mmCIF file of N, CA and C in Angstrom:
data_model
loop_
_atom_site.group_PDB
_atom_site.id
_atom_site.type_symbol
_atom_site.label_atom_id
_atom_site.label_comp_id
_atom_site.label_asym_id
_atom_site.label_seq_id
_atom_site.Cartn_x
_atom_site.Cartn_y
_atom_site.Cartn_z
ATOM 1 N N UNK A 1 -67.020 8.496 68.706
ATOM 2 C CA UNK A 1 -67.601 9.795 68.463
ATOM 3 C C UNK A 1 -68.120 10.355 69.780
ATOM 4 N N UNK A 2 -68.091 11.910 70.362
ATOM 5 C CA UNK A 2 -68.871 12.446 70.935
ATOM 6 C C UNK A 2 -69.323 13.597 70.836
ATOM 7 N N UNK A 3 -70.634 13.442 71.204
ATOM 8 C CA UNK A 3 -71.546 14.537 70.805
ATOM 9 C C UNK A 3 -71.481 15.593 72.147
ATOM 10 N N UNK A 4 -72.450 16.451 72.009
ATOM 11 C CA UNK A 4 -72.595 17.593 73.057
ATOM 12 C C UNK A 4 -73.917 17.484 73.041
ATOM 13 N N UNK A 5 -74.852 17.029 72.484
ATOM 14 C CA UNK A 5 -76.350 16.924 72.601
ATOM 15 C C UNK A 5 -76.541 16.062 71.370
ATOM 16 N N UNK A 6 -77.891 15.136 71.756
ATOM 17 C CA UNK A 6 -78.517 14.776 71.050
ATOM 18 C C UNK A 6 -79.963 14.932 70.909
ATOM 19 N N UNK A 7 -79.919 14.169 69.440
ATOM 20 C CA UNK A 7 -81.441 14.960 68.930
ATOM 21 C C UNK A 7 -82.385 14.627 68.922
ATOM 22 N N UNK A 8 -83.548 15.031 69.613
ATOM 23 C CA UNK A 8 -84.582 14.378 70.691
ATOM 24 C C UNK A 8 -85.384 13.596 69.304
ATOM 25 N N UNK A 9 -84.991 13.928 68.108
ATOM 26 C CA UNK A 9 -85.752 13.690 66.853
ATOM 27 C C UNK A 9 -85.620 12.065 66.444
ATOM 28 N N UNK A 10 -84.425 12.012 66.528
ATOM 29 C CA UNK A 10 -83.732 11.007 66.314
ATOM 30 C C UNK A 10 -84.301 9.486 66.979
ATOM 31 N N UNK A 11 -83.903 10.016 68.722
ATOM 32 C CA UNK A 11 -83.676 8.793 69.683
ATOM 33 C C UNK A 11 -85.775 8.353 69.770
ATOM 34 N N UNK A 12 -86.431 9.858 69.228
ATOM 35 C CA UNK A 12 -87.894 9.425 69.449
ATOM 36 C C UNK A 12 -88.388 8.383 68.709
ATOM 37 N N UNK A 13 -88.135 8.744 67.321
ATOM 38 C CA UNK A 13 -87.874 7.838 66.214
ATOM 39 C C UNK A 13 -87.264 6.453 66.330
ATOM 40 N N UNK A 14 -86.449 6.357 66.317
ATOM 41 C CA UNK A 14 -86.086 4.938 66.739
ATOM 42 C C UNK A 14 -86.655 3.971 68.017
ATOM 43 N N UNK A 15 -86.986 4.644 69.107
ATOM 44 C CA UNK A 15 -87.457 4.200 69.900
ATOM 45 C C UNK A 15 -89.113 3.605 69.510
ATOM 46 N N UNK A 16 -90.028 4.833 68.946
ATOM 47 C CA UNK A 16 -91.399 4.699 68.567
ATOM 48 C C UNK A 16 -90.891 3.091 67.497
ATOM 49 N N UNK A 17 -90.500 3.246 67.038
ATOM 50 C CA UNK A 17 -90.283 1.920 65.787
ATOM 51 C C UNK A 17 -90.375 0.578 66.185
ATOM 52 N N UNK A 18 -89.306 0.767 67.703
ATOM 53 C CA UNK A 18 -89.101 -0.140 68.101
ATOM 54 C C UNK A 18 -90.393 -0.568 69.408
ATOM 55 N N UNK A 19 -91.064 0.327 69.237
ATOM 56 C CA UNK A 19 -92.118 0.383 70.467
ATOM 57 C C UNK A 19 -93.150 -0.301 69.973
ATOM 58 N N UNK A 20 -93.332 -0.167 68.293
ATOM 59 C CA UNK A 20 -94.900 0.009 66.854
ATOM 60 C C UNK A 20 -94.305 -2.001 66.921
ATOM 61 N N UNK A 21 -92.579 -2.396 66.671
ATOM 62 C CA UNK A 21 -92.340 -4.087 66.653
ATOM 63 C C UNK A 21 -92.881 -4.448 67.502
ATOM 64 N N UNK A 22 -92.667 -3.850 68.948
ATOM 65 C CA UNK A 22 -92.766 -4.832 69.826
ATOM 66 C C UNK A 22 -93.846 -4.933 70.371
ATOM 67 N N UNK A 23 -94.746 -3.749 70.783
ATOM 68 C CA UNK A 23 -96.388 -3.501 71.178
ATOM 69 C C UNK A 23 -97.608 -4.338 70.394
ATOM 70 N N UNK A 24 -97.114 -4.348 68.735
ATOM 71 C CA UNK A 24 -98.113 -4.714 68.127
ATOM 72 C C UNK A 24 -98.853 -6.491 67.906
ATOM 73 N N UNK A 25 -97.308 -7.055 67.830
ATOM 74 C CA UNK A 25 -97.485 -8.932 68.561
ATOM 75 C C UNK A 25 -98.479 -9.005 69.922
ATOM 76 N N UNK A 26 -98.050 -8.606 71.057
ATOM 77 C CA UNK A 26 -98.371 -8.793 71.652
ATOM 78 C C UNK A 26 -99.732 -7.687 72.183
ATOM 79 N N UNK A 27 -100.118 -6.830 71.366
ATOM 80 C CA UNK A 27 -101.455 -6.306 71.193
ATOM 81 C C UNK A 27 -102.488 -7.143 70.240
ATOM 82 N N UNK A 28 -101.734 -7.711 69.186
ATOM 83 C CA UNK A 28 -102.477 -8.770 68.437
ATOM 84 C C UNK A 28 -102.959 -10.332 69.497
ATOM 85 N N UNK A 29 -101.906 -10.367 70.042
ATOM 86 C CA UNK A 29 -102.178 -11.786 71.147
ATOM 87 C C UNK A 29 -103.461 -11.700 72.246
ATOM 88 N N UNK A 30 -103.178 -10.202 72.650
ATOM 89 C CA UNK A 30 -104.370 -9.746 73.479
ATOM 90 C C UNK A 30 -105.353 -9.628 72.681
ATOM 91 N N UNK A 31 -105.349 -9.330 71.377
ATOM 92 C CA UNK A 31 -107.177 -8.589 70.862
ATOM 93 C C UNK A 31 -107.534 -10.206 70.355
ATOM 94 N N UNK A 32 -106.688 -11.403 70.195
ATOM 95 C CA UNK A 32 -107.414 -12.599 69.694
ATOM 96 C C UNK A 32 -107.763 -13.153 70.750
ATOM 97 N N UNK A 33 -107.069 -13.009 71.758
ATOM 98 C CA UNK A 33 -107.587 -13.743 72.679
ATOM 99 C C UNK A 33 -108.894 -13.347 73.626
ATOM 100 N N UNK A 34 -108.734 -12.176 73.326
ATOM 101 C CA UNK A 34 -110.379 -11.560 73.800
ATOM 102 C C UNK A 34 -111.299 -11.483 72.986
ATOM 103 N N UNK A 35 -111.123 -11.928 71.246
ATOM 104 C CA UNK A 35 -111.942 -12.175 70.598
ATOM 105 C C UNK A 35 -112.790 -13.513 70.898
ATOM 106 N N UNK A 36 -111.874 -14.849 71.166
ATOM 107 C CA UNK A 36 -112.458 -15.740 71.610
ATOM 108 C C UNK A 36 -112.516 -15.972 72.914
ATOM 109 N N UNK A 37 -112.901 -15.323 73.613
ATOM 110 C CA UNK A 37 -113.878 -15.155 75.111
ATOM 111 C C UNK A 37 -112.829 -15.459 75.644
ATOM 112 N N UNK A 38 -110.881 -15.861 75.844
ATOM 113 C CA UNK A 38 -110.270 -16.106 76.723
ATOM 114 C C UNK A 38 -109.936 -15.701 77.632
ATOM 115 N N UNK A 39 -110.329 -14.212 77.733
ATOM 116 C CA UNK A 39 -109.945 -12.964 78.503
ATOM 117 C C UNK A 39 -110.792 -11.500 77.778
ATOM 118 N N UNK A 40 -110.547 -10.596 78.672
ATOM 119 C CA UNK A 40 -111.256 -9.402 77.993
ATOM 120 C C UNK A 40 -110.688 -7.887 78.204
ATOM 121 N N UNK A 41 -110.837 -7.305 77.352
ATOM 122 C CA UNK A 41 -110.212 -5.942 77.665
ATOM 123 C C UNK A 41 -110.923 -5.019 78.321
ATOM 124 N N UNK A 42 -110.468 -4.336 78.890
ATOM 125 C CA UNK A 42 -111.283 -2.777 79.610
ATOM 126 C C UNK A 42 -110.560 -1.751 79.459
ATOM 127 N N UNK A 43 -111.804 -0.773 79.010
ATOM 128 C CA UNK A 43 -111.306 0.418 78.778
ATOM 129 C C UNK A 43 -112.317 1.398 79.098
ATOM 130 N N UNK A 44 -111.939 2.074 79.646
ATOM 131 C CA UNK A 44 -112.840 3.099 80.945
ATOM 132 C C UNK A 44 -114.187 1.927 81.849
ATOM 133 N N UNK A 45 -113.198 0.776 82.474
ATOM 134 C CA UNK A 45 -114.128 0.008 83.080
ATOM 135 C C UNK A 45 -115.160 -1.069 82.369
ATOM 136 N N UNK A 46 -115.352 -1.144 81.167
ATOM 137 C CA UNK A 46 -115.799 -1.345 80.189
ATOM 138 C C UNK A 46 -115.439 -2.641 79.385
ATOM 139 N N UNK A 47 -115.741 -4.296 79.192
ATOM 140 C CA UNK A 47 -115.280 -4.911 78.622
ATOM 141 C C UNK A 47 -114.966 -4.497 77.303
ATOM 142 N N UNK A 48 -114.155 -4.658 76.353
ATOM 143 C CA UNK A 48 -114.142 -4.543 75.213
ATOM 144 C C UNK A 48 -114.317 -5.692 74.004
ATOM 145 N N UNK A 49 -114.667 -6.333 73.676
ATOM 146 C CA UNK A 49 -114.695 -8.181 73.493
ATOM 147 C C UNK A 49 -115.087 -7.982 71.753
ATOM 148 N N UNK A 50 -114.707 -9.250 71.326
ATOM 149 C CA UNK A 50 -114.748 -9.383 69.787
ATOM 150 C C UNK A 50 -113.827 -9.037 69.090
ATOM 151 N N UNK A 51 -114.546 -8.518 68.365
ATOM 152 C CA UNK A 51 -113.313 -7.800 66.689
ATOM 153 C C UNK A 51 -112.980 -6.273 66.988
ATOM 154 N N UNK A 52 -113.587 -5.642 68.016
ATOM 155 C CA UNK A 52 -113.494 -4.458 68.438
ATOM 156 C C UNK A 52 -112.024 -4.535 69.598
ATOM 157 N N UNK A 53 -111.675 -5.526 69.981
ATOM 158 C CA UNK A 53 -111.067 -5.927 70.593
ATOM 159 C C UNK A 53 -109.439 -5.895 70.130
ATOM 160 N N UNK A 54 -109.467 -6.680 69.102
ATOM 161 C CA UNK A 54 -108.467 -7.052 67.959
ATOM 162 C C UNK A 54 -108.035 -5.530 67.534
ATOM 163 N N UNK A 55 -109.008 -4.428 67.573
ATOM 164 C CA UNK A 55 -108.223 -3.176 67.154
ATOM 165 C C UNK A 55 -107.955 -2.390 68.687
ATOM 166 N N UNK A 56 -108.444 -2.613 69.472
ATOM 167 C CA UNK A 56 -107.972 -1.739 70.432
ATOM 168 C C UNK A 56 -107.084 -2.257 71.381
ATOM 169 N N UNK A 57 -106.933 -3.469 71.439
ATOM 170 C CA UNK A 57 -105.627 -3.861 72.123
ATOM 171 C C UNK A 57 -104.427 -3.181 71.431
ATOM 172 N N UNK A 58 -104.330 -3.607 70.604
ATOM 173 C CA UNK A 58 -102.087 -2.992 69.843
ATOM 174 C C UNK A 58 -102.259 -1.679 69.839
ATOM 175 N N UNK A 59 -103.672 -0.698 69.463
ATOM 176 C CA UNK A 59 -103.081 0.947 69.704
ATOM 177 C C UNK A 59 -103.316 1.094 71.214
ATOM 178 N N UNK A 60 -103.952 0.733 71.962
ATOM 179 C CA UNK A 60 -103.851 0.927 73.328
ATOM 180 C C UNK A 60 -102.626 0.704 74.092
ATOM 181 N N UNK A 61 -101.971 -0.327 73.397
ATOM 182 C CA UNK A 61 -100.182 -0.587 74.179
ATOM 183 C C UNK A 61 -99.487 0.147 73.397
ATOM 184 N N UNK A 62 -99.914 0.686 72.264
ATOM 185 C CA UNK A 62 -98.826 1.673 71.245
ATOM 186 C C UNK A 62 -99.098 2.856 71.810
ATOM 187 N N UNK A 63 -100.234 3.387 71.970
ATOM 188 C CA UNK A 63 -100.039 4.715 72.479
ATOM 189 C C UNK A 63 -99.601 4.968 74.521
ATOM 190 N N UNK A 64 -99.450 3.949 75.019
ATOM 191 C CA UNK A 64 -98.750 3.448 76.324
ATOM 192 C C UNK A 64 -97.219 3.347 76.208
ATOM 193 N N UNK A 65 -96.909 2.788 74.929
ATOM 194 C CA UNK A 65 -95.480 2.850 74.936
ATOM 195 C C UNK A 65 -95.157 3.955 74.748
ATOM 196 N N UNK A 66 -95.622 5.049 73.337
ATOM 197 C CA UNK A 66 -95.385 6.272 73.245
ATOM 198 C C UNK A 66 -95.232 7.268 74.635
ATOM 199 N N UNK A 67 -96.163 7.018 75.261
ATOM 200 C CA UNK A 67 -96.139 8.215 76.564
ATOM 201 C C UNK A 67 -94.763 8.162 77.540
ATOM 202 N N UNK A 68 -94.405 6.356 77.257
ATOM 203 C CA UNK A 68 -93.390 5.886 78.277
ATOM 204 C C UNK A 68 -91.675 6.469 77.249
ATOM 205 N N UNK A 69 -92.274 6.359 76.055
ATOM 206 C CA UNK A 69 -90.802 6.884 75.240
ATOM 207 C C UNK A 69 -90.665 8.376 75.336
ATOM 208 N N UNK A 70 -91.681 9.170 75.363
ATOM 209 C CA UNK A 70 -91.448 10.119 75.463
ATOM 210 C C UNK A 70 -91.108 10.427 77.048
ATOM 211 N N UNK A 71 -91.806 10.216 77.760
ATOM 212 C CA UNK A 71 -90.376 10.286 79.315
ATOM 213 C C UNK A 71 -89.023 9.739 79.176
ATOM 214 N N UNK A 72 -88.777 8.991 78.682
ATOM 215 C CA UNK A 72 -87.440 8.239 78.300
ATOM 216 C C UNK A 72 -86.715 9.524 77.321
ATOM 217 N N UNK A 73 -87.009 10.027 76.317
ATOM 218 C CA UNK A 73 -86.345 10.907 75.360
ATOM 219 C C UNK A 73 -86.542 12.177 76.142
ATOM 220 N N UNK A 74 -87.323 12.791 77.019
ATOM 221 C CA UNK A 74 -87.128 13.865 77.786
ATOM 222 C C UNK A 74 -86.246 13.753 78.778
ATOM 223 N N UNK A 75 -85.905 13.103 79.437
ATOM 224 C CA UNK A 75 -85.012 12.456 80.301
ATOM 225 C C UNK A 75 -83.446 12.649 79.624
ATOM 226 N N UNK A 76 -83.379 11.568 78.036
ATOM 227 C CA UNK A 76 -82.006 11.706 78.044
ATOM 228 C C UNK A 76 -81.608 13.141 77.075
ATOM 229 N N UNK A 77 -82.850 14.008 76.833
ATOM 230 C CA UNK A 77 -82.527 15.184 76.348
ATOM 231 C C UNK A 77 -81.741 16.108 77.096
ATOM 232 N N UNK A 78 -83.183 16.198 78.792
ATOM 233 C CA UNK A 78 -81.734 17.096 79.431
ATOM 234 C C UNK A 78 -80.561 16.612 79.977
ATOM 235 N N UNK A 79 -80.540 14.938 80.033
ATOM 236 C CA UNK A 79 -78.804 14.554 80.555
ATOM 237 C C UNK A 79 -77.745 15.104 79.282
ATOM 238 N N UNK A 80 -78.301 14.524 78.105
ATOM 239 C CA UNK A 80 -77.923 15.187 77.066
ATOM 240 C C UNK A 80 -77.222 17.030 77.053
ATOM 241 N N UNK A 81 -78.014 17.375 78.299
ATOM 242 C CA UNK A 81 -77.294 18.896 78.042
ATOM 243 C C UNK A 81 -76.503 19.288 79.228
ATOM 244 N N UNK A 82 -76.560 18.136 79.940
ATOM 245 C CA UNK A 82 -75.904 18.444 81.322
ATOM 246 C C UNK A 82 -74.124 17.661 80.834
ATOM 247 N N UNK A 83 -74.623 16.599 80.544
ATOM 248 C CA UNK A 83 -73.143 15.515 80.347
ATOM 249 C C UNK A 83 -72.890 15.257 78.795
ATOM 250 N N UNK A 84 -71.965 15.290 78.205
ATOM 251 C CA UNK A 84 -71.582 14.588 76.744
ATOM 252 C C UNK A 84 -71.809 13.240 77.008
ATOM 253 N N UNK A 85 -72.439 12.920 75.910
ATOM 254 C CA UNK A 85 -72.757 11.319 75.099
ATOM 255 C C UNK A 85 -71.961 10.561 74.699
ATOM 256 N N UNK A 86 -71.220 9.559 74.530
ATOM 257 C CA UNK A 86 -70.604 9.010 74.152
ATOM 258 C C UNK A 86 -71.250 8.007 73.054
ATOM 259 N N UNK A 87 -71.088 8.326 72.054
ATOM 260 C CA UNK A 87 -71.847 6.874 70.785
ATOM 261 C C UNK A 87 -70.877 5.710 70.372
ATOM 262 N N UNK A 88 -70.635 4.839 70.217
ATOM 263 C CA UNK A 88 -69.631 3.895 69.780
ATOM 264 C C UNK A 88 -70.692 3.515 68.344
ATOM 265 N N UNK A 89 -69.740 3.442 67.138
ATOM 266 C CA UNK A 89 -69.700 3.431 65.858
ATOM 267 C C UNK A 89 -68.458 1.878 66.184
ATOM 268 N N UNK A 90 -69.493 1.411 65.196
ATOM 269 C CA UNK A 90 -68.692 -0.402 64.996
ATOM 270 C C UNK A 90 -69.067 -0.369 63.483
ATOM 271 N N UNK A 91 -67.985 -0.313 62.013
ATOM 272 C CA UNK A 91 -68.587 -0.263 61.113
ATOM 273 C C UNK A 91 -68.618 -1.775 60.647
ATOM 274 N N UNK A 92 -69.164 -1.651 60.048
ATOM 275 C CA UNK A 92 -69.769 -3.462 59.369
ATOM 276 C C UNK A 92 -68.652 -3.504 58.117
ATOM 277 N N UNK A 93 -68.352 -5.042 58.198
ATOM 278 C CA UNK A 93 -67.371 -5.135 57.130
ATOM 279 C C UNK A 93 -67.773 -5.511 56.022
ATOM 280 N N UNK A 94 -68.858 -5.793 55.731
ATOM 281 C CA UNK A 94 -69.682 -5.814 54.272
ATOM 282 C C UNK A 94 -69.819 -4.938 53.600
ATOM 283 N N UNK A 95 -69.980 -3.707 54.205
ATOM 284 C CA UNK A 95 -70.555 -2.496 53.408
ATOM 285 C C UNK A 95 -69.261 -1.916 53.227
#
């Protein structure tokens, strides 16, 4: 298949999804481990420590990934309007 643009709707979406899997393990690893004194978070200079910890580690790397996906989807929006896309479609033989 090729397209002539794609849809910034789309690639944001999938990306955020894949940003919410992968940010949130390893935002959970950080907020336990600064729950039990192994390390500590900062935020505006500021330890962050405990159970307060445990919530602001995974949205602090979720909303870090977001800022970084959205340069990534602005990026391939305007290549998107400069060059055609090429998608490769592999259909599954189960379905």
């Amino acid at each position: 298949m090729e397209f002539k643009k794609l849809s910034a709707g789309t690639i944001y979406k999938h990306l955020t999804i894949g940003a919410l899997i992968g940010s949130l393990p390893v935002g959970l690893l950080f907020g336990i481990s600064s729950m039990f004194d192994m390390s500590s978070i900062k935020l505006n200079e500021t330890p962050v420590m405990g159970v307060m910890a445990l919530v602001v580690a995974p949205l602090f790397l979720f909303f870090v990934s977001i800022f970084f996906i959205t340069l990534i989807v602005l990026g391939l929006w305007i290549y998107s309007r400069i060059n055609k896309t090429k998608v490769y479609y592999y259909r599954d033989e189960n379905s």
